[in-house]
CSV table of C-alpha atoms in Angstrom, one decimal:
chain,number,residue,atom,x,y,z
A,1,ASP,CA,-0.1,-0.2,-0.5
A,2,ASP,CA,2.9,2.7,0.8
A,3,GLY,CA,4.9,1.6,-1.9
A,4,GLY,CA,1.9,2.9,-4.0
A,5,ALA,CA,1.5,6.4,-2.6
A,6,ILE,CA,5.5,6.6,-3.0
A,7,GLY,CA,5.5,5.9,-6.3
A,8,CYS,CA,2.5,8.6,-7.1
A,9,ALA,CA,4.9,11.2,-5.0
A,10,LEU,CA,7.9,10.0,-7.3
A,11,TYR,CA,6.4,10.1,-10.6
A,12,ILE,CA,4.9,13.0,-10.4
A,13,SER,CA,8.2,14.8,-8.7
A,14,HIS,CA,9.4,13.8,-12.1
A,15,THR,CA,6.6,15.1,-14.8
A,16,PRO,CA,7.1,18.4,-16.2
A,17,HIS,CA,3.1,18.9,-15.7
A,18,LYS,CA,3.5,18.9,-11.7
A,19,ASP,CA,-0.2,20.5,-11.9
A,20,ALA,CA,-1.7,17.4,-13.5
A,21,LEU,CA,-4.7,16.4,-12.6
A,22,ILE,CA,-4.9,13.0,-10.0
A,23,PRO,CA,-7.4,10.9,-12.2
A,24,TYR,CA,-10.4,10.5,-10.2
A,25,SER,CA,-11.3,6.9,-10.9
A,26,PRO,CA,-9.2,4.3,-9.3
A,27,TYR,CA,-9.6,1.6,-12.2
A,28,LEU,CA,-6.6,2.2,-13.6
A,29,GLY,CA,-5.3,-1.5,-14.2
A,30,PRO,CA,-5.6,-4.0,-16.7
A,31,SER,CA,-8.5,-5.7,-17.9
A,32,PHE,CA,-9.2,-8.9,-19.8
A,33,SER,CA,-11.4,-9.3,-23.0
A,34,ASP,CA,-13.9,-12.4,-23.2
A,35,THR,CA,-12.1,-14.3,-25.3
A,36,GLU,CA,-8.9,-14.0,-23.4
A,37,VAL,CA,-11.0,-15.2,-20.0
A,38,LYS,CA,-12.9,-18.1,-22.8
A,39,GLY,CA,-8.9,-19.1,-23.3
A,40,ILE,CA,-8.1,-19.5,-19.4
A,41,LEU,CA,-11.4,-21.2,-18.4
A,42,GLU,CA,-10.9,-24.0,-21.6
A,43,GLN,CA,-7.2,-23.9,-20.5
A,44,TRP,CA,-7.8,-25.1,-17.2
A,45,ASP,CA,-10.9,-27.5,-18.5
A,46,ILE,CA,-13.2,-25.7,-16.8
A,47,GLU,CA,-16.7,-25.9,-16.9
A,48,TYR,CA,-19.1,-22.6,-17.7
A,49,GLU,CA,-21.8,-20.9,-18.0
A,50,TYR,CA,-22.5,-17.6,-20.4
A,51,ILE,CA,-25.1,-15.2,-19.9
A,52,SER,CA,-25.3,-12.9,-22.2
A,53,ASP,CA,-27.4,-10.5,-20.9
A,54,PHE,CA,-25.7,-8.8,-17.5
A,55,SER,CA,-28.4,-8.0,-15.7
A,56,VAL,CA,-29.7,-11.4,-16.0
A,57,LEU,CA,-25.8,-12.4,-15.2
A,58,CYS,CA,-26.9,-9.8,-11.9
A,59,LYS,CA,-30.1,-11.8,-11.0
A,60,ILE,CA,-28.5,-15.0,-10.9
A,61,VAL,CA,-25.6,-14.2,-9.0
A,62,CYS,CA,-27.8,-12.0,-6.2
A,63,GLY,CA,-29.8,-14.7,-6.0
A,64,GLU,CA,-26.7,-16.8,-5.1
A,65,ILE,CA,-25.3,-14.4,-2.9
A,66,ALA,CA,-28.5,-14.1,-0.9
A,67,ASN,CA,-28.8,-17.7,-0.8
A,68,GLY,CA,-25.3,-18.1,1.3
A,69,LYS,CA,-22.1,-18.2,-1.6
A,70,VAL,CA,-19.7,-16.9,-1.5
A,71,ILE,CA,-18.4,-15.0,-5.1
A,72,GLY,CA,-15.2,-14.2,-6.3
A,73,TRP,CA,-15.7,-10.8,-8.2
A,74,PHE,CA,-13.3,-10.1,-11.5
A,75,GLN,CA,-14.8,-7.2,-13.9
A,76,GLU,CA,-13.4,-4.3,-16.3
A,77,ARG,CA,-10.1,-2.6,-15.0
A,78,MET,CA,-8.3,-3.5,-11.6
A,79,GLU,CA,-8.5,-1.4,-8.9
A,80,PHE,CA,-5.0,0.7,-8.0
A,81,GLY,CA,-4.6,1.2,-4.6
A,82,PRO,CA,-5.2,-1.0,-1.2
A,83,ARG,CA,-8.5,-2.2,-1.4
A,84,ALA,CA,-10.7,-4.1,-3.4
A,85,LEU,CA,-13.6,-1.5,-5.1
A,86,GLY,CA,-16.0,-4.0,-6.9
A,87,ASN,CA,-13.8,-5.1,-9.7
A,88,ARG,CA,-11.1,-8.2,-7.8
A,89,SER,CA,-13.5,-8.7,-4.7
A,90,ILE,CA,-15.0,-11.2,-3.0
A,91,LEU,CA,-19.1,-11.2,-2.5
A,92,ALA,CA,-21.6,-12.1,0.0
A,93,ASP,CA,-24.2,-11.4,1.9
A,94,PRO,CA,-23.7,-8.7,5.0
A,95,ARG,CA,-26.8,-9.5,6.3
A,96,ASN,CA,-25.6,-13.4,7.7
A,97,PRO,CA,-24.5,-13.5,11.4
A,98,GLU,CA,-22.1,-16.8,10.3
A,99,MET,CA,-20.8,-15.3,6.8
A,100,LYS,CA,-17.8,-13.1,8.5
A,101,ASP,CA,-16.4,-16.2,10.4
A,102,ILE,CA,-16.8,-18.4,6.6
A,103,ILE,CA,-14.5,-15.9,4.5
A,104,ASN,CA,-12.4,-15.4,7.4
A,105,SER,CA,-11.6,-19.5,7.9
A,106,LYS,CA,-12.4,-20.9,4.9
A,107,VAL,CA,-11.8,-18.0,2.1
A,108,LYS,CA,-9.2,-15.6,3.0
A,109,TYR,CA,-7.5,-18.3,5.9
A,110,ARG,CA,-6.7,-15.5,8.2
A,111,GLU,CA,-7.4,-14.4,12.0
A,112,ALA,CA,-11.0,-15.0,12.9
A,113,PHE,CA,-10.9,-11.7,14.4
A,114,ARG,CA,-10.1,-9.6,10.9
A,115,PRO,CA,-13.2,-7.4,9.6
A,116,PHE,CA,-14.6,-7.3,6.4
A,117,ALA,CA,-16.4,-3.7,5.0
A,118,PRO,CA,-19.9,-2.6,3.0
A,119,ALA,CA,-20.2,-1.9,-0.3
A,120,ALA,CA,-23.5,-0.2,-0.3
A,121,LEU,CA,-25.1,1.7,-3.3
A,122,GLU,CA,-24.5,5.5,-3.2
A,123,GLU,CA,-27.9,7.0,-3.2
A,124,TYR,CA,-29.4,4.2,-0.3
A,125,ALA,CA,-25.7,4.0,2.0
A,126,CYS,CA,-27.8,7.0,4.3
A,127,MET,CA,-30.0,4.4,5.3
A,128,VAL,CA,-28.1,2.4,6.4
A,129,PHE,CA,-25.2,4.3,8.2
A,130,GLU,CA,-24.9,7.6,9.6
A,131,MET,CA,-23.3,9.6,6.5
A,132,ASN,CA,-24.2,12.3,4.8
A,133,ASP,CA,-21.4,11.9,2.0
A,134,THR,CA,-19.8,9.5,-0.3
A,135,SER,CA,-16.9,7.4,0.3
A,136,PRO,CA,-16.3,5.8,-2.7
A,137,TYR,CA,-13.0,4.5,-2.2
A,138,MET,CA,-13.9,2.6,1.3
A,139,ALA,CA,-11.3,5.2,3.3
A,140,SER,CA,-13.9,6.2,6.2
A,141,THR,CA,-15.4,4.8,9.1
A,142,TYR,CA,-19.2,5.6,9.7
A,143,GLN,CA,-21.5,3.9,12.7
A,144,VAL,CA,-24.4,1.4,11.5
A,145,LYS,CA,-27.8,2.8,12.2
A,146,SER,CA,-29.0,0.5,15.4
A,147,ASN,CA,-33.0,0.9,13.5
A,148,SER,CA,-32.2,-0.2,10.1
A,149,ILE,CA,-31.2,-3.8,8.4
A,150,LYS,CA,-28.9,-5.8,10.6
A,151,LEU,CA,-25.6,-6.2,8.8
A,152,PRO,CA,-23.6,-8.8,10.9
A,153,ALA,CA,-20.8,-10.0,9.0
A,154,ILE,CA,-20.0,-5.8,8.2
A,155,THR,CA,-20.2,-4.4,11.4
A,156,HIS,CA,-17.4,-4.0,14.0
A,157,VAL,CA,-17.5,-4.5,17.9
A,158,ASP,CA,-17.7,-0.6,17.9
A,159,LYS,CA,-20.8,-0.5,15.5
A,160,THR,CA,-18.7,1.3,12.9
A,161,ALA,CA,-18.1,0.2,9.1
A,162,ARG,CA,-15.6,1.1,6.7
A,163,VAL,CA,-17.9,2.0,4.0
A,164,GLN,CA,-17.7,2.3,-0.1
A,165,THR,CA,-20.4,3.7,-1.6
A,166,VAL,CA,-21.1,2.8,-5.3
A,167,SER,CA,-22.0,5.3,-8.0
A,168,ARG,CA,-23.4,4.6,-11.3
A,169,SER,CA,-21.0,6.9,-13.2
A,170,LEU,CA,-17.9,5.3,-11.7
A,171,ASN,CA,-19.0,2.0,-11.4
A,172,GLU,CA,-21.8,0.6,-14.0
A,173,LYS,CA,-21.5,-2.6,-13.1
A,174,PHE,CA,-20.8,-3.0,-9.6
A,175,HIS,CA,-23.6,-0.7,-9.5
A,176,ALA,CA,-25.6,-2.8,-11.1
A,177,LEU,CA,-25.4,-6.1,-9.0
A,178,LEU,CA,-25.6,-3.8,-5.6
A,179,SER,CA,-28.9,-2.7,-7.1
A,180,ALA,CA,-30.2,-6.6,-8.5
A,181,PHE,CA,-29.7,-7.3,-4.2
A,182,TYR,CA,-31.5,-4.0,-3.4
A,183,GLU,CA,-34.6,-5.4,-5.7
A,184,LEU,CA,-34.5,-8.9,-4.1
A,185,THR,CA,-33.8,-7.9,-0.6
A,186,GLY,CA,-34.3,-4.4,0.6
A,187,CYS,CA,-30.8,-4.5,1.7
A,188,PRO,CA,-28.8,-2.1,-0.6
A,189,VAL,CA,-25.5,-3.4,1.0
A,190,LEU,CA,-23.5,-6.0,0.4
A,191,LEU,CA,-19.8,-7.8,2.2
A,192,ASN,CA,-16.9,-6.2,0.0
A,193,THR,CA,-13.3,-8.1,0.3
A,194,SER,CA,-10.5,-8.1,-1.7
A,195,PHE,CA,-9.9,-11.0,-4.4
A,196,ASN,CA,-7.1,-13.0,-2.8
A,197,MET,CA,-6.3,-15.5,0.1
A,198,MET,CA,-4.2,-14.2,3.3
A,199,GLY,CA,-0.3,-13.3,2.2
A,200,GLU,CA,-0.7,-13.2,-1.5
A,201,PRO,CA,-1.6,-9.5,-3.8
A,202,ILE,CA,-5.4,-9.2,-5.1
A,203,VAL,CA,-5.7,-10.8,-8.2
A,204,CYS,CA,-4.9,-9.7,-11.1
A,205,SER,CA,-5.7,-12.1,-14.1
A,206,PRO,CA,-8.5,-14.3,-15.4
A,207,ALA,CA,-5.7,-17.2,-14.4
A,208,ASP,CA,-5.3,-15.0,-11.0
A,209,ALA,CA,-9.2,-15.6,-10.4
A,210,VAL,CA,-8.7,-19.3,-11.5
A,211,ASN,CA,-6.0,-20.1,-8.6
A,212,THR,CA,-7.9,-18.5,-6.0
A,213,PHE,CA,-11.3,-19.7,-6.8
A,214,GLN,CA,-9.5,-23.6,-6.7
A,215,ASN,CA,-8.0,-22.9,-3.6
A,216,SER,CA,-10.1,-21.4,-1.5
A,217,GLY,CA,-13.6,-21.5,-0.6
A,218,ILE,CA,-15.2,-19.8,-3.1
A,219,ASP,CA,-18.3,-20.9,-4.1
A,220,ILE,CA,-18.4,-19.6,-7.3
A,221,LEU,CA,-16.8,-17.2,-9.7
A,222,VAL,CA,-17.8,-14.7,-11.8
A,223,MET,CA,-15.6,-13.4,-14.8
A,224,ASN,CA,-17.0,-10.6,-17.7
A,225,ASN,CA,-20.4,-12.6,-17.5
A,226,PHE,CA,-18.9,-16.2,-17.7
A,227,ILE,CA,-19.7,-18.2,-14.1
A,228,VAL,CA,-17.9,-20.7,-12.7
A,229,ARG,CA,-19.5,-23.5,-10.4
A,230,LYS,CA,-17.7,-25.6,-7.6
A,231,ILE,CA,-18.6,-29.0,-8.4
């Protein structure tokens, strides 16, 4: 994390355009085409389903999340920085009181005390959290409202959560998924943690994603419009 900040500072200090604007979008990494994703799946001899309509894909995935499945979510360009912001994420139902322990012990393979953060629809975040601003980079903590939806999987012991607010303009696909979950459950929030196991970097390529999927307790892998299920 610190290396990214130092690298940016060094780069700007050596550019002739020192008044250059810092990019608004954190999605600055590589993306992969359907052809590339399909090639990796076939190389690994993995069965998959291709859903051409992304809205249908979202409904399928949200149904699985609501049924307790843990999703590896791989879309568009990778995030730059220390947070998974909906393009290289592990997603789950924040309402499930067992989900924190499930992901820590069977997916991330890390200590049980480690918390998880919520991704919330920007337009409905204030329904659930004590906030009147946006937090697109998951960098600030807010109180979880006691009279709102119970979200035990992302609520810390001090009743706070480090919230990511998701707008359609910044991440259309992740916003669509959250919207589908809200339509299905009345909950505008998903548990969102980085797509990796303890001690490893966040996955970057389709091959990275498949490897982590195969070696962790993730139930379903979604890459672009491809769905892969554990047999």
